[in-house]
PDB file of C-alpha atoms in Angstrom:
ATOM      1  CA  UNK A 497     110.109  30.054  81.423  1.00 41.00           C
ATOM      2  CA  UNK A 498     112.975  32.168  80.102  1.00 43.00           C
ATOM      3  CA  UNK A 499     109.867  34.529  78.489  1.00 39.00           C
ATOM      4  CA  UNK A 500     108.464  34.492  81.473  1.00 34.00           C
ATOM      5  CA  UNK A 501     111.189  35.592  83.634  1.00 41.00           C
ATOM      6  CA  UNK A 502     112.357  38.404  81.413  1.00 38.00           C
ATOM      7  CA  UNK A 503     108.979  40.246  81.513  1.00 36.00           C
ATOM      8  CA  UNK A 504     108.769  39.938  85.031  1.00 41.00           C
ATOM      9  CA  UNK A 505     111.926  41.659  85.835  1.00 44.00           C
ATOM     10  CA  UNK A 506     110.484  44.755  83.201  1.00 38.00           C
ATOM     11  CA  UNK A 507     107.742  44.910  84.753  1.00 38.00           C
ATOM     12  CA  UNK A 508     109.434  44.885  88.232  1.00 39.00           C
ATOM     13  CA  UNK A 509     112.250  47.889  86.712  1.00 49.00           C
ATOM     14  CA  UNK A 510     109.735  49.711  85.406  1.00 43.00           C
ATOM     15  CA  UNK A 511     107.408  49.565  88.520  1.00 43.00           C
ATOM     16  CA  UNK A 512     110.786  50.724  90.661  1.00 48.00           C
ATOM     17  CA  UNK A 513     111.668  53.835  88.381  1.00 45.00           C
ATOM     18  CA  UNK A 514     107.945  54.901  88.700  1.00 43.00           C
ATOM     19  CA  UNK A 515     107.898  54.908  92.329  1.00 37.00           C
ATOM     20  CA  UNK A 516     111.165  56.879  92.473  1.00 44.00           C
ATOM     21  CA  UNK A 517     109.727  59.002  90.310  1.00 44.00           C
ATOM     22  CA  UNK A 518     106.760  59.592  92.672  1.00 45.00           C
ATOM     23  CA  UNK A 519     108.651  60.112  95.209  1.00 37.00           C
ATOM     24  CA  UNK A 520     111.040  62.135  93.754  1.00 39.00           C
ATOM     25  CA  UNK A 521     107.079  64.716  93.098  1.00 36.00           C
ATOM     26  CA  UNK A 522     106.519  64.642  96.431  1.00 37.00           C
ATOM     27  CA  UNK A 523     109.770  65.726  97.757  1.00 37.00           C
ATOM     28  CA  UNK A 524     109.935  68.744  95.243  1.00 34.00           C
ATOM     29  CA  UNK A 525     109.538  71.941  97.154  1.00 32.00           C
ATOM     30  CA  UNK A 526     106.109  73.843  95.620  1.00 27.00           C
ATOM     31  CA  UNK A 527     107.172  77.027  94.007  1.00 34.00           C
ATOM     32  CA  UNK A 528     104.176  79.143  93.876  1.00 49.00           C
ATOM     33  CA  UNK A 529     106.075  82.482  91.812  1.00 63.00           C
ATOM     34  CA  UNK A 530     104.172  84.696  93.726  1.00 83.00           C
ATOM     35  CA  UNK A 531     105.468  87.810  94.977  1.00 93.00           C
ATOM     36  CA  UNK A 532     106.374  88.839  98.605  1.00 95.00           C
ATOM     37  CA  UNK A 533     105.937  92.309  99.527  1.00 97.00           C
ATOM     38  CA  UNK A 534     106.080  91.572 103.174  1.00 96.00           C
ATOM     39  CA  UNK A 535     109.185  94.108 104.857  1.00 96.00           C
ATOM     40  CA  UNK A 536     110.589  97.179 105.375  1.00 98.00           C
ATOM     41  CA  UNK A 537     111.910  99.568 102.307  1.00 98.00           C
ATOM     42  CA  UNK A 538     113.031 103.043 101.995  1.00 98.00           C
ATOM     43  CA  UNK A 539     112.939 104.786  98.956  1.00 97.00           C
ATOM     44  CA  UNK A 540     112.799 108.637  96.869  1.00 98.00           C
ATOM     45  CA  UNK A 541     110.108 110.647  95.598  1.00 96.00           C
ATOM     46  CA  UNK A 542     109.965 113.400  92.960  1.00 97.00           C
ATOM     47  CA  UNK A 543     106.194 115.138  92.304  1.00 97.00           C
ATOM     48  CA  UNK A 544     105.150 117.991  91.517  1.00 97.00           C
ATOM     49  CA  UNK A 545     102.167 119.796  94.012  1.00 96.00           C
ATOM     50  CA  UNK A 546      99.160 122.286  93.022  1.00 95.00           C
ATOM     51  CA  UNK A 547      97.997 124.212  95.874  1.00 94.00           C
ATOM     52  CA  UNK A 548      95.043 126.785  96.919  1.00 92.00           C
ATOM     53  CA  UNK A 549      95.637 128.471  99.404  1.00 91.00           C
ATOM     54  CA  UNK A 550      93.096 131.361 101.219  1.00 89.00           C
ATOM     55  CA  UNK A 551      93.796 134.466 103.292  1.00 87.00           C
ATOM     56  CA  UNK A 552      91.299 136.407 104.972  1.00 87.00           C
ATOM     57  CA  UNK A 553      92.130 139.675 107.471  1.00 85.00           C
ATOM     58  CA  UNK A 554      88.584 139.925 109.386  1.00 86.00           C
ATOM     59  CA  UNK A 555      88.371 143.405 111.833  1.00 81.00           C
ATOM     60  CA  UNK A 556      86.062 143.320 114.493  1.00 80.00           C
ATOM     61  CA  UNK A 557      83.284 144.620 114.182  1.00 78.00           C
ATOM     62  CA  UNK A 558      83.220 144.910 110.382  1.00 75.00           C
ATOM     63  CA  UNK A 559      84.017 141.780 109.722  1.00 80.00           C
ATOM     64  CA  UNK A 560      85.865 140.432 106.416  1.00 81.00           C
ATOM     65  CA  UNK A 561      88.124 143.336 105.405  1.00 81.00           C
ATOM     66  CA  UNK A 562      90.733 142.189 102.604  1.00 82.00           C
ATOM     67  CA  UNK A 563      90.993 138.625 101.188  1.00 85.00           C
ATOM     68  CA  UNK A 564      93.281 136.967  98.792  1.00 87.00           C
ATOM     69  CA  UNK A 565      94.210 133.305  96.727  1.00 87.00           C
ATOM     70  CA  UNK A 566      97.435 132.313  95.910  1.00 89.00           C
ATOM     71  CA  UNK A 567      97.844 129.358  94.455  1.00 91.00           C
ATOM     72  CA  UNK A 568     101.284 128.286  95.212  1.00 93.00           C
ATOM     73  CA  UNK A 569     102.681 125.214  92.744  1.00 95.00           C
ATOM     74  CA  UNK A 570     106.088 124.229  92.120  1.00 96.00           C
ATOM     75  CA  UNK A 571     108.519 120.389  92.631  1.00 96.00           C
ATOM     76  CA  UNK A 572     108.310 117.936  95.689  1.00 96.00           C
ATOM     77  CA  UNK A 573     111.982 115.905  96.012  1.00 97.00           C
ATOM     78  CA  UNK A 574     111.560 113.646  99.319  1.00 97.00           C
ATOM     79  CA  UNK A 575     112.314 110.353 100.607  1.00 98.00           C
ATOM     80  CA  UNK A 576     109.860 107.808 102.497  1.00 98.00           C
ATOM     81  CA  UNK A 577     109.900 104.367 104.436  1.00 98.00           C
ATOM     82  CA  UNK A 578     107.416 102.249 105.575  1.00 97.00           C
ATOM     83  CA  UNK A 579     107.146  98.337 106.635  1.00 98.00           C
ATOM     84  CA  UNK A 580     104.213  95.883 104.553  1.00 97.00           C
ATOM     85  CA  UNK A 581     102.732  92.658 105.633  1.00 97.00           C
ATOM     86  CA  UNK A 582     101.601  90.753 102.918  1.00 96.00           C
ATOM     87  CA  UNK A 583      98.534  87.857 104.061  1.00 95.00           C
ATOM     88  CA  UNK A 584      97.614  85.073 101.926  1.00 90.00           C
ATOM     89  CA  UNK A 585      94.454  85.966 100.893  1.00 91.00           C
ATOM     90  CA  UNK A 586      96.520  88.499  98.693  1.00 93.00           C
ATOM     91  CA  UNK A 587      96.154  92.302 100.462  1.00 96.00           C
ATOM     92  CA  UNK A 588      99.083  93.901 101.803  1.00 97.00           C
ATOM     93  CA  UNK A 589      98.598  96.229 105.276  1.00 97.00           C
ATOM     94  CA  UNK A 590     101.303  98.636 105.885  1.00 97.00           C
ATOM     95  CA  UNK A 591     102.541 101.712 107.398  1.00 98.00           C
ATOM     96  CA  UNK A 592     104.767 104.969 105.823  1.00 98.00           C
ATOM     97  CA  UNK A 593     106.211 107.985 106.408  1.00 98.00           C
ATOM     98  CA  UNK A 594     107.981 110.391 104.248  1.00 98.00           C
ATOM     99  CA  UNK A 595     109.880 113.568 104.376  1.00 97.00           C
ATOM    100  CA  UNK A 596     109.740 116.109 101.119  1.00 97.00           C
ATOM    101  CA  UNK A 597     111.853 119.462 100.166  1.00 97.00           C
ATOM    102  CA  UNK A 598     109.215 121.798  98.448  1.00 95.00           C
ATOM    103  CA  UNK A 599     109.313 124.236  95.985  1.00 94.00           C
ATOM    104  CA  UNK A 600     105.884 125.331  95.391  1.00 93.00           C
ATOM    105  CA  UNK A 601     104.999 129.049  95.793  1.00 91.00           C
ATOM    106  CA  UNK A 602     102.396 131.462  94.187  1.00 91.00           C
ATOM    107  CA  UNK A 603     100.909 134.930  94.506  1.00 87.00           C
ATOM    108  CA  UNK A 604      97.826 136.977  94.417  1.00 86.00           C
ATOM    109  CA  UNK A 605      96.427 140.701  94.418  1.00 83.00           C
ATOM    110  CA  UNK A 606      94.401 141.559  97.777  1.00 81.00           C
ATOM    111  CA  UNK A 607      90.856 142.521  97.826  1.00 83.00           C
ATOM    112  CA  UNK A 608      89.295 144.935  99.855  1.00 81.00           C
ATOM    113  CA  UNK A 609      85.545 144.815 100.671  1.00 77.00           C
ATOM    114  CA  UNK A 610      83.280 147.979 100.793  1.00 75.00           C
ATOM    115  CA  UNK A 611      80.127 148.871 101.607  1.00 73.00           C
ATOM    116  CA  UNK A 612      79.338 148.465  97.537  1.00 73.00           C
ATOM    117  CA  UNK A 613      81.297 145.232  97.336  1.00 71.00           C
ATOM    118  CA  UNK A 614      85.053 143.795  96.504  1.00 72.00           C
ATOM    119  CA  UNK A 615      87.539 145.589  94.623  1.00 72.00           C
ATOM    120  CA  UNK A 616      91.029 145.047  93.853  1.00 69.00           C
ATOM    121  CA  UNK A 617      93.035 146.475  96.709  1.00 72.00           C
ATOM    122  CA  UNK A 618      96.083 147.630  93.893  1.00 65.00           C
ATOM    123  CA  UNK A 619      98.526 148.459  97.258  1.00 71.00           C
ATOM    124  CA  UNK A 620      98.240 144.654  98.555  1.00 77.00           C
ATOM    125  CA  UNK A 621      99.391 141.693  97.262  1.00 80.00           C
ATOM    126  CA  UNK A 622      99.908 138.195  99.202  1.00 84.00           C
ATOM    127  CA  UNK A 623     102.014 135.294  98.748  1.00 87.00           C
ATOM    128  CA  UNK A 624     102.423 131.624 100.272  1.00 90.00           C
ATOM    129  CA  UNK A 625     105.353 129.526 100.077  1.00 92.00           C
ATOM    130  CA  UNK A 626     105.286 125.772 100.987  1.00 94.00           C
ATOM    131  CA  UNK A 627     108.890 124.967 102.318  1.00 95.00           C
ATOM    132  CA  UNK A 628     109.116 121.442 103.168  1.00 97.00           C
ATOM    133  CA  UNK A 629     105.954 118.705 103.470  1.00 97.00           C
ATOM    134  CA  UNK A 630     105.619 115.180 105.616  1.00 97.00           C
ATOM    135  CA  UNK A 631     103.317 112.738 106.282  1.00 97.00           C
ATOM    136  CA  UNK A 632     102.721 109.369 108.148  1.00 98.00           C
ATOM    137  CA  UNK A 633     100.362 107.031 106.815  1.00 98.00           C
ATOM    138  CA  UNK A 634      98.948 103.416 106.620  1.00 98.00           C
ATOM    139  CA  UNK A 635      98.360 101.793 103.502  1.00 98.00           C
ATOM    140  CA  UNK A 636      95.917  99.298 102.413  1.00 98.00           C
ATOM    141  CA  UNK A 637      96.600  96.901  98.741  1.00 97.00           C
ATOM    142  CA  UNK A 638      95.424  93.808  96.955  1.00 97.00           C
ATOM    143  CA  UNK A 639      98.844  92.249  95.398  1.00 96.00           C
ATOM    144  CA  UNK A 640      98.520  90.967  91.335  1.00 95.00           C
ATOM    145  CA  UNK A 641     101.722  89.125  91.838  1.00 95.00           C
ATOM    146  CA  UNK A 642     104.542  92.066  91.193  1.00 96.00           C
ATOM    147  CA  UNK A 643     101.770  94.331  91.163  1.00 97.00           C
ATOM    148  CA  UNK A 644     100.119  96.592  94.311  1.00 97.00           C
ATOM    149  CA  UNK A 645      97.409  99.107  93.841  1.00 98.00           C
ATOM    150  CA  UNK A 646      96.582 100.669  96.954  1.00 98.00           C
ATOM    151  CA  UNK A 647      94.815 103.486  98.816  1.00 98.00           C
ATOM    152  CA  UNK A 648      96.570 105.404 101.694  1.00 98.00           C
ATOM    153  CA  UNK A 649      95.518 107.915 104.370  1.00 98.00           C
ATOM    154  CA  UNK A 650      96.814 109.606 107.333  1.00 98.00           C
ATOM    155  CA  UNK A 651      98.480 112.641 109.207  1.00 98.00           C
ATOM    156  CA  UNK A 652     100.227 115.459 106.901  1.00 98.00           C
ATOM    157  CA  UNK A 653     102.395 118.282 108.016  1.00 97.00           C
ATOM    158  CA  UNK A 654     103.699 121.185 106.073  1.00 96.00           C
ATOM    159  CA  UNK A 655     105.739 124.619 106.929  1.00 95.00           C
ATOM    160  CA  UNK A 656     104.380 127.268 105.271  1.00 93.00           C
ATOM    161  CA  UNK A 657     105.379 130.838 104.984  1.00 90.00           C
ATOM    162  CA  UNK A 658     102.810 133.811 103.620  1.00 87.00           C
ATOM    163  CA  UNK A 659     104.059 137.414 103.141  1.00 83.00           C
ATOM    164  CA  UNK A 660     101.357 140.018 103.090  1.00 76.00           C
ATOM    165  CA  UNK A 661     103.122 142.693 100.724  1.00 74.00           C
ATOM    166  CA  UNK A 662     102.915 146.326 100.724  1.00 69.00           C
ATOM    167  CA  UNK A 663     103.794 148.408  98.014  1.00 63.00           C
ATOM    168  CA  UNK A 664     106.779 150.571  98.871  1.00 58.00           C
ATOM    169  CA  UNK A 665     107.666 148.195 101.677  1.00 56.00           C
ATOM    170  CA  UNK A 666     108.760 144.746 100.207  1.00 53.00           C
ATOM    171  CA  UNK A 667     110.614 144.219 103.027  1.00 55.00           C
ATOM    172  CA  UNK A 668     108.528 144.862 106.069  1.00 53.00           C
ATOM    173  CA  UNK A 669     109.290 141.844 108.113  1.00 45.00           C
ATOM    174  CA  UNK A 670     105.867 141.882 110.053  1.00 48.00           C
ATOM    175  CA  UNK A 671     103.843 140.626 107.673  1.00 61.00           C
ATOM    176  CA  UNK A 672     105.302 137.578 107.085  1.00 74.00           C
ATOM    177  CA  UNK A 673     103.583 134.764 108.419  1.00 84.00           C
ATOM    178  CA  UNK A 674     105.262 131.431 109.297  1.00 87.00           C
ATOM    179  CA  UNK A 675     103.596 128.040 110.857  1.00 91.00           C
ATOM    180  CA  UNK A 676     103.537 124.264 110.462  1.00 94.00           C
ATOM    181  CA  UNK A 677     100.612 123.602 109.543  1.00 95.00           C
ATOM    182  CA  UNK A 678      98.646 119.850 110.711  1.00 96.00           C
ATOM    183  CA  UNK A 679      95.947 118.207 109.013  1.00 97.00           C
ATOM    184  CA  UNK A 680      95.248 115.239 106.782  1.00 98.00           C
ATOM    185  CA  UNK A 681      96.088 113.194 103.629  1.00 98.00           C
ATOM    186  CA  UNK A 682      95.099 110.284 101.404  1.00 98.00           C
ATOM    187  CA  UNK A 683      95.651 109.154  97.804  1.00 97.00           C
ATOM    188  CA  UNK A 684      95.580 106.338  95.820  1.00 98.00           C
ATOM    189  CA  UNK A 685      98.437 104.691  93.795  1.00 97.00           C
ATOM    190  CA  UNK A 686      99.936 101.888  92.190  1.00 98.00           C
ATOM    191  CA  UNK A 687     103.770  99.737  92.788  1.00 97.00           C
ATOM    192  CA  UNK A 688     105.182  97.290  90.656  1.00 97.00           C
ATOM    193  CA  UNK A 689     108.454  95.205  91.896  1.00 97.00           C
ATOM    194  CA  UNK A 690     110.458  95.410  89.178  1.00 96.00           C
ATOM    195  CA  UNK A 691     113.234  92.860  90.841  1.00 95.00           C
ATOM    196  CA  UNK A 692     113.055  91.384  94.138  1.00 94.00           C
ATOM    197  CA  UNK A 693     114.546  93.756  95.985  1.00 96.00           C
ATOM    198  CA  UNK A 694     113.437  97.073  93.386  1.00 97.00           C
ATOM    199  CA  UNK A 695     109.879  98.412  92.994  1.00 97.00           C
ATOM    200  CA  UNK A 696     108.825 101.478  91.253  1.00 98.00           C
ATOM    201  CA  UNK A 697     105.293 103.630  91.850  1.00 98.00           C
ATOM    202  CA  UNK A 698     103.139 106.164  90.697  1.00 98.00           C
ATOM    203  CA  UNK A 699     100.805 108.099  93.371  1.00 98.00           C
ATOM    204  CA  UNK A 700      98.167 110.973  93.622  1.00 98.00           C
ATOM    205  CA  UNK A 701      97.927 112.531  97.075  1.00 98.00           C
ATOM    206  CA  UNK A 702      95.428 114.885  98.073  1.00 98.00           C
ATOM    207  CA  UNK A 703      96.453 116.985 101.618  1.00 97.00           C
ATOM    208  CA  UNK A 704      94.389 119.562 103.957  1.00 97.00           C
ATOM    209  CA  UNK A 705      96.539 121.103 106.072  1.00 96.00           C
ATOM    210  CA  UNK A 706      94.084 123.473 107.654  1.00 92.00           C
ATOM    211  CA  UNK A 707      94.715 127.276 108.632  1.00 91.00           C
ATOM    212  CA  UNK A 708      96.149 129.173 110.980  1.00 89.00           C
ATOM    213  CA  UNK A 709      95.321 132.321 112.709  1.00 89.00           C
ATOM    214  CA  UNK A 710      97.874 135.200 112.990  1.00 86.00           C
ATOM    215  CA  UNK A 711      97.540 138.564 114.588  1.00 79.00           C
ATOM    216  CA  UNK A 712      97.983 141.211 112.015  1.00 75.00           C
ATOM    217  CA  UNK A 713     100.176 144.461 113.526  1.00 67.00           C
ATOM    218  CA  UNK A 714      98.858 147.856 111.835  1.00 67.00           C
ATOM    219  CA  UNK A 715      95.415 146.576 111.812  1.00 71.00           C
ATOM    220  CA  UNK A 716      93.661 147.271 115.031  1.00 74.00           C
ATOM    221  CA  UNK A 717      90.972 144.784 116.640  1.00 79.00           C
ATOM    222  CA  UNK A 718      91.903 142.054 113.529  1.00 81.00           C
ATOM    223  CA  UNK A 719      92.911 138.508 112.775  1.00 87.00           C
ATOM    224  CA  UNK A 720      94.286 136.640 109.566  1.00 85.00           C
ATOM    225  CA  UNK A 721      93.645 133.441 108.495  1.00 89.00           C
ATOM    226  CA  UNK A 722      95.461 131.148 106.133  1.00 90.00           C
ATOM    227  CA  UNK A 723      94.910 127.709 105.050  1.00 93.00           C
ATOM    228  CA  UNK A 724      96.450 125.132 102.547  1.00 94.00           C
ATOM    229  CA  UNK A 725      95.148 122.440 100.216  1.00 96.00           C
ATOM    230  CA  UNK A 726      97.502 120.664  97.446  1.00 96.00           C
ATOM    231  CA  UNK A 727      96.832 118.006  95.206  1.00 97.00           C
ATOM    232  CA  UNK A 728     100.227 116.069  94.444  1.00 97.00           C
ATOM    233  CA  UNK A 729     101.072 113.446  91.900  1.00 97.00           C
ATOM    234  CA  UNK A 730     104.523 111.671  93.049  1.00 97.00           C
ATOM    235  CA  UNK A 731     106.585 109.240  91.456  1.00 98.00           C
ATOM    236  CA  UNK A 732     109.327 106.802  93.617  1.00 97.00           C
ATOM    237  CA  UNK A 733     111.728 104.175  93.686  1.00 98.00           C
ATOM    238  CA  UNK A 734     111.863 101.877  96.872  1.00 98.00           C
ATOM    239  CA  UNK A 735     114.422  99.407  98.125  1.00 97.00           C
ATOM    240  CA  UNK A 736     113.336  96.483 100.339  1.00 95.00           C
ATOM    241  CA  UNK A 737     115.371  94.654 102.813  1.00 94.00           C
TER     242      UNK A 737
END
């Protein structure tokens, strides 16, 4: 009987201390270890921009009368902010905008067209400057945890400033041309949260930001037209709240 009793109350203790341990499993909050990247952030850029950039005087009735190329390049330091909402089924839909001091600028010689065909105009020469770039975009990712690749695409802005130059006259203020300059933007990239609050990325932006046309004084009956295309890689750090 003594026998008896004794393995009865084991099996009762141990019976006890495994359903306290079950429950104790099903209270446990479930820790999944996945990364958030739902919120708002704000953050820096640095990059560096390649641009081509085309400008064409066209005289009625001759038509296309001098043309040039620069192909102003040069640093990108900006700042951006946006807002992400991350779904379960693991992509991330969000919305930026950033603001960028430029320093890319670059020259060319002018052509002039004849009768026989284009020749170095050796009088002429014509450069654009890009002075400060923007954008507002929405961007699309698939989160790998702390990782986001993502595409992006939207609105881009730049103010641009082109001085047709005349040799003997490098400071003949009509022929400088200044505009901002709308068109588009998109670009692919990649973030990675290094902390919870920290992420750093890597992006490649392409931007159109069309032309504008500009009346040319000294020229009778004509019109000039520049436009602006860069190709950007950027690099950032963002803070999220």
């Amino acid at each position: 009987m003594k026998t008896l009793m004794l393995v009865s109350a084991l099996i009762l203790g141990t019976s006890d201390k495994a359903l306290a341990a079950d429950v104790a499993m099903v209270d446990a909050p479930v820790v999944s270890g996945v990364y958030d990247w739902s919120g708002f952030y704000v953050g820096i850029d640095a990059g560096y921009g390649i641009g081509t950039s085309g400008y064409e005087i066209h005289q009625s009735p001759d038509g296309l009368l001098l043309f040039s190329g620069p192909e102003p390049d040069g640093f990108l330091l900006g700042a951006h902010a946006g807002y992400n909402w991350h779904f379960g089924n693991g992509f991330v839909v969000g919305g930026e905008a950033d603001l960028n001091y430029s320093a890319s600028n670059g020259g060319d010689a002018m052509y002039q067209m004849t009768p026989t065909g284009a020749f170095p105009h050796s009088s002429y020469t014509m450069e654009t400057e890009v002075k400060w770039t923007g954008s507002a975009r929405a961007r699309l990712g698939y989160a790998i945890d702390r990782l986001l690749p993502y595409v992006t695409a939207g609105v881009a802005a730049a103010g641009v400033e082109s001085d047709f130059n005349i040799a003997g006259y490098p400071a003949n203020p009509y022929h400088a041309y200044k505009d901002t300059y709308i068109g588009w933007t998109g670009g692919i990239g990649a973030e990675y949260a290094l902390t919870d609050k920290v992420s750093i990325r890597a992006e490649y932006r392409y931007a159109d930001y069309g032309s504008q046309d500009f009346a040319t004084p000294g020229i009778s009956n004509s019109v000039a037209t520049i436009d602006l295309q860069s190709h950007d890689v950027r690099f950032g750090l963002s803070y999220r709240f």
